[in-house]
Short mmCIF file of C-alpha atoms and ligand atoms in Angstrom, two decimals:
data_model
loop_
_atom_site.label_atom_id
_atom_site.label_comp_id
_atom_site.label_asym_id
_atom_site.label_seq_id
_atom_site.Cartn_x
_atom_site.Cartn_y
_atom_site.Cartn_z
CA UNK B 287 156.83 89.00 161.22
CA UNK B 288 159.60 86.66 162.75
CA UNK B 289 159.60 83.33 164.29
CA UNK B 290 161.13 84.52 167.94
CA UNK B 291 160.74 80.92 169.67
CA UNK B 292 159.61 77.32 168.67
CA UNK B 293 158.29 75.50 171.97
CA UNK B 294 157.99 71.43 171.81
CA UNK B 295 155.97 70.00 174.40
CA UNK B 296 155.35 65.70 175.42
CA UNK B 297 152.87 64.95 177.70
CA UNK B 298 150.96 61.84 178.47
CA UNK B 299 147.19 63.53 178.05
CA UNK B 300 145.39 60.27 178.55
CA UNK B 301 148.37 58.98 176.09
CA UNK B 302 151.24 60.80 174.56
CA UNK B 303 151.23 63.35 172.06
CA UNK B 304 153.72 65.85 170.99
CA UNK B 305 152.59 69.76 170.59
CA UNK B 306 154.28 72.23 169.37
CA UNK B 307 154.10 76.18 169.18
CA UNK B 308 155.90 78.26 166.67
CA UNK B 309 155.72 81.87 169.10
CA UNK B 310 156.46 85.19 166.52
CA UNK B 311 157.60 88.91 167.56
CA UNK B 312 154.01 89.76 166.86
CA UNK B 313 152.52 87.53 169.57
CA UNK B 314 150.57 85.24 167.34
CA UNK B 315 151.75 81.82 167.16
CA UNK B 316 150.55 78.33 166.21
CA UNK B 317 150.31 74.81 167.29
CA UNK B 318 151.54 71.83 165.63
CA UNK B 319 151.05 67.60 166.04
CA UNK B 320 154.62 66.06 166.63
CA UNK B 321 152.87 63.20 167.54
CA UNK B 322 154.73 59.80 166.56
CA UNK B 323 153.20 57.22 168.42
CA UNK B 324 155.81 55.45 170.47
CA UNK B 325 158.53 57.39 169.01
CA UNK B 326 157.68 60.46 170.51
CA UNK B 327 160.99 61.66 171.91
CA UNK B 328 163.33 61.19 169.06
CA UNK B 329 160.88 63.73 167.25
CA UNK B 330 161.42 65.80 169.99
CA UNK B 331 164.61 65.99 169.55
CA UNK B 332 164.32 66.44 166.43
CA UNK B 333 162.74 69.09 167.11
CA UNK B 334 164.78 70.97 169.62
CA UNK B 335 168.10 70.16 168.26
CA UNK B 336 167.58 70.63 164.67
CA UNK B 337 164.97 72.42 163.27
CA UNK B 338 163.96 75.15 165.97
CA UNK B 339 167.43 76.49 165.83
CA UNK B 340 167.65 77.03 162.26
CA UNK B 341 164.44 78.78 161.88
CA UNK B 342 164.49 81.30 164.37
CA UNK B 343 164.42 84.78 162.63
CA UNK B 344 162.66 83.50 159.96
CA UNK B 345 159.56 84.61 157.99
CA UNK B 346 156.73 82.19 159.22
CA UNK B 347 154.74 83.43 156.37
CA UNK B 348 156.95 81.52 153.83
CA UNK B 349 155.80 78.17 154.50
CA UNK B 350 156.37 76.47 151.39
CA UNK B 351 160.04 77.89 151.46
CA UNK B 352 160.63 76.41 154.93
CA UNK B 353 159.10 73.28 154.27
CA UNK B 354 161.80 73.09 151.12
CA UNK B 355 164.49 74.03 153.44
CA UNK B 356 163.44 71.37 156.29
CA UNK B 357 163.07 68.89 153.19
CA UNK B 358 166.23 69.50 151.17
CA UNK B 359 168.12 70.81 153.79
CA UNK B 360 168.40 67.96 155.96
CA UNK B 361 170.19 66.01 153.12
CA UNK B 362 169.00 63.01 155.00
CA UNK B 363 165.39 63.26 153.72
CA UNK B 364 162.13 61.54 154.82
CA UNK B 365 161.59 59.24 157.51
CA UNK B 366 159.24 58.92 160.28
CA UNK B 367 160.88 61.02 162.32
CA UNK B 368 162.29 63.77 160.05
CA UNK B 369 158.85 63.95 158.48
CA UNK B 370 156.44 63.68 161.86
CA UNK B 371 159.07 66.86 162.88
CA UNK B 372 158.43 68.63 159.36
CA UNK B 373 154.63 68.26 159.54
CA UNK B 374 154.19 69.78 163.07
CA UNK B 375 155.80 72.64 161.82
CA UNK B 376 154.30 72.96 158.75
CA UNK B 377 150.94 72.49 160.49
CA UNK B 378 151.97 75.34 163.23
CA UNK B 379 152.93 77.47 159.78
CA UNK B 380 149.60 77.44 158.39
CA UNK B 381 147.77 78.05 162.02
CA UNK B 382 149.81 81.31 161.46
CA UNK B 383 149.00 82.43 158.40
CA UNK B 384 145.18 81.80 159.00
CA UNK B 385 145.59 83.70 162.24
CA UNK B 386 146.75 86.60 160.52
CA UNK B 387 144.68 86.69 157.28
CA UNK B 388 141.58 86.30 160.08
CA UNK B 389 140.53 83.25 157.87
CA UNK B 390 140.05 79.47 158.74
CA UNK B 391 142.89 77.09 156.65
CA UNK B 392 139.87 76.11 154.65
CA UNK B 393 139.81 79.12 153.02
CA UNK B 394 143.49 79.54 152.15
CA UNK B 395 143.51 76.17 150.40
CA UNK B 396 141.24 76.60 147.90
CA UNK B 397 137.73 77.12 149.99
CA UNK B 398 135.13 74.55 150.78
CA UNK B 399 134.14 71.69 148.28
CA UNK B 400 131.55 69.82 150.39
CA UNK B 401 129.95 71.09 153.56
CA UNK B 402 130.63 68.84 155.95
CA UNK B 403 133.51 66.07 156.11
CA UNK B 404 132.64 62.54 156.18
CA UNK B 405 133.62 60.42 159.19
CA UNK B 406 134.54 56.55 159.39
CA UNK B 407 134.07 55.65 162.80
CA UNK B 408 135.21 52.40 164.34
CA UNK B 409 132.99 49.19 165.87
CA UNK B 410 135.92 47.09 168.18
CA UNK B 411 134.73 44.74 169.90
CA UNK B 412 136.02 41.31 171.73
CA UNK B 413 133.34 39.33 169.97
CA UNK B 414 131.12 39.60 166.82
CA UNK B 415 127.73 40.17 169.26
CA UNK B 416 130.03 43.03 170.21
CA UNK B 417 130.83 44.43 167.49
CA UNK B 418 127.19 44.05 166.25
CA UNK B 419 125.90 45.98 169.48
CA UNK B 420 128.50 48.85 168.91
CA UNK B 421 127.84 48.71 164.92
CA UNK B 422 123.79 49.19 165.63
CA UNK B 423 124.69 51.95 168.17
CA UNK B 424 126.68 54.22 165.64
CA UNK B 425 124.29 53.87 162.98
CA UNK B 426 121.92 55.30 165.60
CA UNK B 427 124.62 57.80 166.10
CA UNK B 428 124.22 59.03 162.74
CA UNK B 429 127.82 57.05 161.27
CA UNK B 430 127.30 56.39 157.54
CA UNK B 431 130.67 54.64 157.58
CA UNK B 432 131.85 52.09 160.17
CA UNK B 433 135.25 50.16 160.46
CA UNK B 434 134.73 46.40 162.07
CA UNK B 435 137.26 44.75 164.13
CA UNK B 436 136.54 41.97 165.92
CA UNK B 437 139.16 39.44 168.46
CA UNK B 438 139.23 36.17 166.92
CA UNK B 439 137.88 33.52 169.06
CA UNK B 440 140.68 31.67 170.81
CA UNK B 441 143.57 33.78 169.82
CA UNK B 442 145.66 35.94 172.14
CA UNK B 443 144.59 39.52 170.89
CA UNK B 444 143.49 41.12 167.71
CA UNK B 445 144.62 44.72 165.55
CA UNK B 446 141.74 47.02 166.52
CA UNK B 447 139.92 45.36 169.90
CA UNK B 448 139.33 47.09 173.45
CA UNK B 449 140.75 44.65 175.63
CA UNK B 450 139.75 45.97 179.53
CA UNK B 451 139.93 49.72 178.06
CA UNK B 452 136.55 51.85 178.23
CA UNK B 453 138.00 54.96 176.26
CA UNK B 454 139.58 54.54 172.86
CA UNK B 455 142.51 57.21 173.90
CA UNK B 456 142.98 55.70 176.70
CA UNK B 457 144.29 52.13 175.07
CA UNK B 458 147.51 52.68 175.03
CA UNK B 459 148.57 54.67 178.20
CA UNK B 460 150.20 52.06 180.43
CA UNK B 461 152.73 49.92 178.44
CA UNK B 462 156.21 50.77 179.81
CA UNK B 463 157.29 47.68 177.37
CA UNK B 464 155.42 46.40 174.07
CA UNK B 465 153.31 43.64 175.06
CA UNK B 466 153.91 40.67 172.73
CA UNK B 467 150.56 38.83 171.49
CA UNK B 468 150.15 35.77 169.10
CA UNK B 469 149.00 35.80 165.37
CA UNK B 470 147.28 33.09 163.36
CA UNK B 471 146.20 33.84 159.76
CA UNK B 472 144.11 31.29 158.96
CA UNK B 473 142.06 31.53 161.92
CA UNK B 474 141.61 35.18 160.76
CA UNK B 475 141.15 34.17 156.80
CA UNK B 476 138.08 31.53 158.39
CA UNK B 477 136.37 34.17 160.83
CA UNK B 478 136.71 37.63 159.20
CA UNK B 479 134.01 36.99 156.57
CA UNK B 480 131.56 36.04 159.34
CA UNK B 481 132.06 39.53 160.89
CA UNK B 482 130.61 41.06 157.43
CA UNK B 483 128.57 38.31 157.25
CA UNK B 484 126.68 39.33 160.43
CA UNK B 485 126.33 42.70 159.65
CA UNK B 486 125.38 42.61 156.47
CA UNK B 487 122.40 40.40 157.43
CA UNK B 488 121.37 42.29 160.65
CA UNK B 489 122.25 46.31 159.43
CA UNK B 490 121.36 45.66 155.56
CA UNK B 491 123.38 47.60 152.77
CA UNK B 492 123.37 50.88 153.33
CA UNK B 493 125.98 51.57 155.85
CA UNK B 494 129.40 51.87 154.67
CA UNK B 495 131.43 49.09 155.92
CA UNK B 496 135.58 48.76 156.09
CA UNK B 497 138.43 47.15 157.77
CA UNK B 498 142.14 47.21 158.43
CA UNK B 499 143.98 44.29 157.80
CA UNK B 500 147.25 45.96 159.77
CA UNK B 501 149.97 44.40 157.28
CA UNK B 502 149.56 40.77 158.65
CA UNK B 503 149.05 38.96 155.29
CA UNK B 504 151.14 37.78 152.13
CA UNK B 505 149.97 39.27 149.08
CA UNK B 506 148.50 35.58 147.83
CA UNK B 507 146.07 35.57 151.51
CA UNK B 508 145.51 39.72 150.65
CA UNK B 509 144.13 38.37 147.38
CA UNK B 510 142.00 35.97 148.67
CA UNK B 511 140.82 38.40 151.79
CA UNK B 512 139.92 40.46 149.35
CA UNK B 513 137.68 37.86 147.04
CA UNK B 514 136.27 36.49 149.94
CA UNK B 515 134.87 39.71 151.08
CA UNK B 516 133.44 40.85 148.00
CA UNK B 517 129.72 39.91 148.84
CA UNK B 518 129.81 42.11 151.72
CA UNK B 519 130.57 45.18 149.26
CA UNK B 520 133.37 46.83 151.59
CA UNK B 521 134.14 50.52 151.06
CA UNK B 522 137.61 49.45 151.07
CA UNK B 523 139.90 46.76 153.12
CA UNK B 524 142.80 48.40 154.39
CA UNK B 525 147.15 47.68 154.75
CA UNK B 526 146.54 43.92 154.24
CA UNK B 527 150.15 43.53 153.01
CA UNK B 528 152.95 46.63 153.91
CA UNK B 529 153.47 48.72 150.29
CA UNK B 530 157.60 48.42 150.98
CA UNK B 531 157.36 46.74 147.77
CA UNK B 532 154.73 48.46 145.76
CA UNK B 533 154.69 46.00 142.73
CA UNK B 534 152.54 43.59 145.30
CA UNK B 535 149.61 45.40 145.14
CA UNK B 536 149.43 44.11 141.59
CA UNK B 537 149.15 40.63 142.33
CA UNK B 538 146.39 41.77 144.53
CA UNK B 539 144.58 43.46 142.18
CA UNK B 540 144.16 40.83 139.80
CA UNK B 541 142.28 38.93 142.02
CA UNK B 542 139.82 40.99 143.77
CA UNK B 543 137.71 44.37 142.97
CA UNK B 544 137.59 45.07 147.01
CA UNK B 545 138.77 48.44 147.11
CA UNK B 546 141.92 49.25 148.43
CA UNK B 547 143.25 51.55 151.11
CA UNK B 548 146.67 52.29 152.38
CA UNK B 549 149.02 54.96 153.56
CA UNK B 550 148.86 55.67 156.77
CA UNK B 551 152.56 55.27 157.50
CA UNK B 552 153.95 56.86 154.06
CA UNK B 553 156.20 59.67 154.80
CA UNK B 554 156.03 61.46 151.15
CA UNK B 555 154.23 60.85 148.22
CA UNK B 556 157.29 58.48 146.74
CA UNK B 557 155.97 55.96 149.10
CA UNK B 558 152.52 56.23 147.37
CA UNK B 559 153.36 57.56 143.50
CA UNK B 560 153.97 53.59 141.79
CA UNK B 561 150.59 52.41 143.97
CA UNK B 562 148.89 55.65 142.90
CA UNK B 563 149.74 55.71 139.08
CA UNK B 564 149.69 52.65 138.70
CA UNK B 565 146.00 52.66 139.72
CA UNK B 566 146.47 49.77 142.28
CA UNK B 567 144.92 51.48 145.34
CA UNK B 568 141.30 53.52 145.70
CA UNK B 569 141.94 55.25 148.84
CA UNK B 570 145.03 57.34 150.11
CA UNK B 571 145.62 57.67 154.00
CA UNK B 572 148.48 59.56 154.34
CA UNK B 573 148.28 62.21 157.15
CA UNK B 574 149.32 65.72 157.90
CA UNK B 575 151.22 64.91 160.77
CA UNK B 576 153.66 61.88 159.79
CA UNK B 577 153.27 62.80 155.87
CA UNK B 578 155.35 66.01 156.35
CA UNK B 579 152.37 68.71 156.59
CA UNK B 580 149.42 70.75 154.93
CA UNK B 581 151.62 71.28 152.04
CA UNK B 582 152.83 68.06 151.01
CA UNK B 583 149.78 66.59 151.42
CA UNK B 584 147.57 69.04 149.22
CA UNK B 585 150.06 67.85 146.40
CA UNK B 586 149.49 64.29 147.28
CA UNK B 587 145.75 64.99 147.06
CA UNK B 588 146.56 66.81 143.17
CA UNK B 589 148.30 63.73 141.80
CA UNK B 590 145.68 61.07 143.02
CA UNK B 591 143.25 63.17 141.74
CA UNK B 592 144.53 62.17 138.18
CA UNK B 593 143.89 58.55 138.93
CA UNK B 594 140.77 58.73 140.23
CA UNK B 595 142.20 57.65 143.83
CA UNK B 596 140.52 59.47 146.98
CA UNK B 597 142.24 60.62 150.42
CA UNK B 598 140.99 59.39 153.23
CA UNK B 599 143.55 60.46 155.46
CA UNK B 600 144.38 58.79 159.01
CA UNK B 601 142.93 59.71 162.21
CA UNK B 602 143.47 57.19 164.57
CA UNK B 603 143.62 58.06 168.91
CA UNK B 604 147.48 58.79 168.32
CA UNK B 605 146.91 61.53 166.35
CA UNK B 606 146.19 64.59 168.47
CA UNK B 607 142.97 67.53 168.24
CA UNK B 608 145.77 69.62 166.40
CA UNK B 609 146.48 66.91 163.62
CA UNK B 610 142.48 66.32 163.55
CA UNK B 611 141.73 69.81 163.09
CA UNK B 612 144.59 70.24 160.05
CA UNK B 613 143.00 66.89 157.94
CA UNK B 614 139.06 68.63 158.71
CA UNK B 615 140.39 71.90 156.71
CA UNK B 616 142.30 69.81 154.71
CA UNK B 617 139.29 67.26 153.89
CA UNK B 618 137.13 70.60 153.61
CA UNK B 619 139.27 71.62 150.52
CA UNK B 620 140.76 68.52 148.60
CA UNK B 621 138.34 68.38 145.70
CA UNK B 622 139.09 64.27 146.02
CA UNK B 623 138.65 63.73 149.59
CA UNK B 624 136.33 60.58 150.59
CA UNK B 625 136.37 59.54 154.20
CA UNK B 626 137.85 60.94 157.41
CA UNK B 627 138.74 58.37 160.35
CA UNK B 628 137.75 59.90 163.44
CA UNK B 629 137.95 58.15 167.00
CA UNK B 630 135.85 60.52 168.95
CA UNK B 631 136.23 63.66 171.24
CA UNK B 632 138.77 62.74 173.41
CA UNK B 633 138.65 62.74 177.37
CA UNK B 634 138.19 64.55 179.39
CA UNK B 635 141.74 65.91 179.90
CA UNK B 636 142.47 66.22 176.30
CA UNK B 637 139.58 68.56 176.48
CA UNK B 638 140.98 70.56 178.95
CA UNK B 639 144.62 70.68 176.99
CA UNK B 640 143.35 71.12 173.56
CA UNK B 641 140.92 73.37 173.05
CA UNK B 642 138.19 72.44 169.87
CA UNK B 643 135.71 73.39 168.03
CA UNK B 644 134.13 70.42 166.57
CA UNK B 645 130.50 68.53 166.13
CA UNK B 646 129.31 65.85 164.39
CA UNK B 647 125.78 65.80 163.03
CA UNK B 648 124.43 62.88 160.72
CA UNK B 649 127.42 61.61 159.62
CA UNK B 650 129.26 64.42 159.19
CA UNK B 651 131.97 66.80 161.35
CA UNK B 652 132.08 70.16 161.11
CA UNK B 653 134.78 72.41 162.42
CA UNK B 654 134.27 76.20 163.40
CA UNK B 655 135.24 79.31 161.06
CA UNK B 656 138.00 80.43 163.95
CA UNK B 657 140.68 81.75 161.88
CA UNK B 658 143.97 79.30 161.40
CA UNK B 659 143.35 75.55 162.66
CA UNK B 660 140.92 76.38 165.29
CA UNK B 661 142.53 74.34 167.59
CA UNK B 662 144.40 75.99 170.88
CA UNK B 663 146.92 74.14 173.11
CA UNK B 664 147.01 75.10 177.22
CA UNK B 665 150.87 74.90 178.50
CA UNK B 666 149.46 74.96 181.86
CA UNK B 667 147.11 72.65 181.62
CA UNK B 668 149.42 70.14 180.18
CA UNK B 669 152.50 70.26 182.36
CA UNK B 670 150.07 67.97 185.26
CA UNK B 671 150.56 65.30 182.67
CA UNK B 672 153.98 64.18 182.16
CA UNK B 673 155.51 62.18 179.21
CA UNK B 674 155.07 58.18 180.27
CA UNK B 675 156.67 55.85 178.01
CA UNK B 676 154.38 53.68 175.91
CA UNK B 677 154.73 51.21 172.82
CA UNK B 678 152.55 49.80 170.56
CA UNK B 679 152.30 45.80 170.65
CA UNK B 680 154.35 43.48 168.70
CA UNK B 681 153.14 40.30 167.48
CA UNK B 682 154.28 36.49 167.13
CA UNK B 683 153.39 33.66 165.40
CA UNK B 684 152.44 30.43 167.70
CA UNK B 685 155.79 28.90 167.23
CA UNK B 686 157.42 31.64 168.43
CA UNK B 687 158.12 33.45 164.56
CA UNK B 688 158.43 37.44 165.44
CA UNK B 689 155.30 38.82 162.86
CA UNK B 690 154.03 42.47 162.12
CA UNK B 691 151.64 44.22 164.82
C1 GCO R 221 144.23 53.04 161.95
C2 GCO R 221 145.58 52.62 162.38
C3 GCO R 221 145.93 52.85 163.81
C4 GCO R 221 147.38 52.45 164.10
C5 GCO R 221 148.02 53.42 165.01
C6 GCO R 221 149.47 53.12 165.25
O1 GCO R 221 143.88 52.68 160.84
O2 GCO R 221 143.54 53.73 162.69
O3 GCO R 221 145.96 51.41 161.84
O4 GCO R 221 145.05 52.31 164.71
O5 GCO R 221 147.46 51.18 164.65
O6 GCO R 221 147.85 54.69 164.49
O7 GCO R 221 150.03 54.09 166.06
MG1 MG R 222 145.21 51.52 159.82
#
C-alpha cells in the first residue's frame, strides 16, 4: 500500500477546524485533526508545503517510522505548529491501519482496559445561580465529573463563560480580531471559593468537581488557590500558573494537596517529563492532536504511569470529532487514563461534516467497534463552510498591563 495523495481541508463548521485525509493506491484512506485553534492556516501550510510532499509513495503502514521522520527530520523539532501538523497525520496513519486490519484503534493499542471512558463535562455560567442550574442539570444528565466556571461579578469577562452564545462550538465563530477583556486576581482569589462553596452545599460530595485556572496566577496565588480550595475536595485545579518553568510547580506543591492538572498545550513529553518525574502534577492533558499523535502520546501515557500520574487528555470545542474519536480509543487503552473532557455533540453542521459514532450513558462515552477511528469526514459537505478567521481573546490588567487569556 502507498500514500497516493494527502488532502488538507479548513473550514469554519460552526468554528474552524482543520481535516485532513491521507488517500492510498488501495482506496482506503484516513482522516486526521489539524486543528490549531486560531492558528489554523500556518498548520496548513505546514501541511501542504512540507510534509504531504515528502510522504507521498510512502508505506502508510509504517507509522512509527514516519512519525520519526516528521520528528527528526524537520531538524526544527516541536512546536505548536510542527506538532498540531505531525499529529493529524499520525492520527490519519492509525485510521489506516485499523481500516485495514478491520479492527477499531482500541484494539491495536493494547485492547480495552475499562468499558466505557469517563467524561468531565463543563457548568459555564455568567453567575454562580447559573452555574448551579447547569451543575444540577448534568448531574441529572448522568455527569459524574463537572468543571465550574463562573464570570466574576463586576469584571469584564471570565476563562470558561457563555457570554450571548447558546452552543459551546459556536463561541468562538465571529472574532475577525481577538477581543481584549480585563483581569483582576484578587477579585477571582475572593469569589472562586464561593463557586465550590455553593455546590458543595447544594449537590453534596459525590460529584466530581474541577476547574481551570487558564495560567492567570503567580505560583505564590496558585498556592494559595489551591489551599483555599481544599475543603471543596476538587478532582484537580487546572494550568493555574503556565509550566514554561517547570521548577514552579514545586513551590506549589508545598503548599496545597489540591491535585494538579496541566498539559493541554505541551507539544512532547519534554514539556511534561521534570513535572511528571518529579511527581508535581496528578493529571496529564496532553492531546493527540497538538501533542504530535496516537504514538507519542501512548508513550506519554507509559512514563506517567511510573509516577502514578493519570491522562486526562484535552477535549475542549476546538478540538474536532476526529481528535475526539483518537483520545476515546486512546482513553479505551491507556491502562492510566482518568478523565476525558468532552464538550458535547456538536451542531448540527458538524454532524453533517463529521460523521460519529458516539453515546454517552451514565457518565460514560462509548464509541462504536467501526474499524480505524470511526470517525468519517464529508468533502462535500464541508466546502458550504468556508475558513473565517477567528482568535481567541487576550486579556489585560485594569491599568492597561497586557496579561495571559
Ligand atoms: C480547556 C481549555 C480550552 C482552551 C482552548 C483554547 O481546558 O478546555 O483550556 O477551553 O481555552 O482549547 O483553544
Ligand atoms: Mg484548559
Amino acid at each position: 500500500m502507498k500514500i497516493t495523495a494527502i488532502k488538507v481541508f479548513v473550514n469554519s463548521v460552526s468554528r474552524n477546524f482543520v481535516t485532513i485525509k491521507i488517500i492510498t493506491d488501495e482506496g482506503t484512506y484516513g482522516v486526521g485533526d489539524g486543528t490549531l485553534n486560531g492558528r489554523e492556516i500556518a498548520v496548513v501550510k505546514y501541511l501542504e508545503e512540507h510534509i504531504a510532499p515528502c510522504l507521498i509513495g510512502r508505506d502508510p503502514s509504517q507509522i512509527e517510522d514516519i512519525w520519526q521522520y516528521l520528528f527528526k527530520g524537520a531538524y526544527w523539532r516541536k512546536g505548536p505548529v510542527t506538532m498540531t501538523a505531525i499529529g493529524a497525520i499520525d492520527m490519519a496513519l492509525w485510521d489506516i491501519k485499523g481500516k485495514v486490519a478491520g479492527m477499531p484503534v482500541y484494539q491495536l493499542l493494547g485492547g480495552k482496559s475499562r468499558k466505557g471512558v469517563t467524561a468531565y463535562g463543563h457548568a459555564n455560567g455568567e453567575s454562580i445561580d447559573e452555574v448551579m442550574a447547569t451543575l444540577g442539570s448534568m448531574i441529572e444528565e448522568g455527569y459524574k465529573v463537572v468543571r465550574l466556571q463562573s464570570a466574576l461579578p463586576g469584571a469584564k469577562g471570565t476563562y470558561g463563560t457563555m457570554g450571548g452564545k447558546k452552543n459551546y462550538y459556536e463561541l468562538q465563530s465571529d472574532r475577525p480580531l481577538p477581543p481584549e477583556l480585563e483581569w483582576n486576581t484578587a477579585k477571582y482569589m475572593n469569589f472562586v471559593p464561593e463557586l465550590f462553596r455553593r455546590a458543595r452545599a447544594e449537590y453534596g460530595n459525590e460529584i466530581r468537581l474541577c476547574h481551570d485556572v487558564h495560567n492567570r496566577l503567580t505560583p505564590i496565588e496558585a498556592a494559595r488557590l489551591g489551599k483555599l480550595l481544599e475543603p471543596y475536595d476538587l478532582l484537580f485545579l487546572e494550568d493555574m500558573v503556565p509550566a514554561d518553568n517547570q521548577d514552579t510547580f514545586k513551590l506549589i506543591r508545598q503548599h496545597t494537596t489540591t491535585p494538579l492538572a496541566i498539559g493541554e498545550i505541551f507539544n512532547t513529553v519534554w514539556d511534561a517529563k521534570d513535572l511528571i518525574q518529579n511527581q508535581l502534577i496528578d493529571y496529564c492533558r496532553m492531546a493527540v492532536s497538538h501533542g504530535g499523535g496516537i504514538t507519542p502520546l501512548r508513550k506519554v501515557a507509559d512514563f506517567a504511569a511510573m509516577y502514578n500520574v493519570r491522562m486526562a487528555p484535552h477535549g475542549a470545542p476546538d478540538l474536532s470529532p476526529i481528535a475526539c474519536a483518537a483520545h476515546i480509543h486512546f482513553d479505551l487503552w491507556a491502562p492510566n487514563f482518568a478523565v476525558q473532557e468532552f464538550v458535547g455533540f456538536g451542531t448540527p453542521a458538524m454532524n453533517s461534516v463529521f460523521k460519529f459514532d458516539l453515546k454517552f450513558d451514565d457518565g460514560l462515552l462509548y464509541i462504536t467497534d467501526a474499524p480505524g477511528l470511526g470517525v468519517d469526514f464529508d468533502e462535500a459537505e464541508a466546502a458550504k463552510y468556508p475558513y473565517k478567521r477567528s482568535y481567541l481573546p487576550v486579556n489585560r490588567l485594569e491599568d492597561g498591563t497586557m496579561w495571559g487569556w
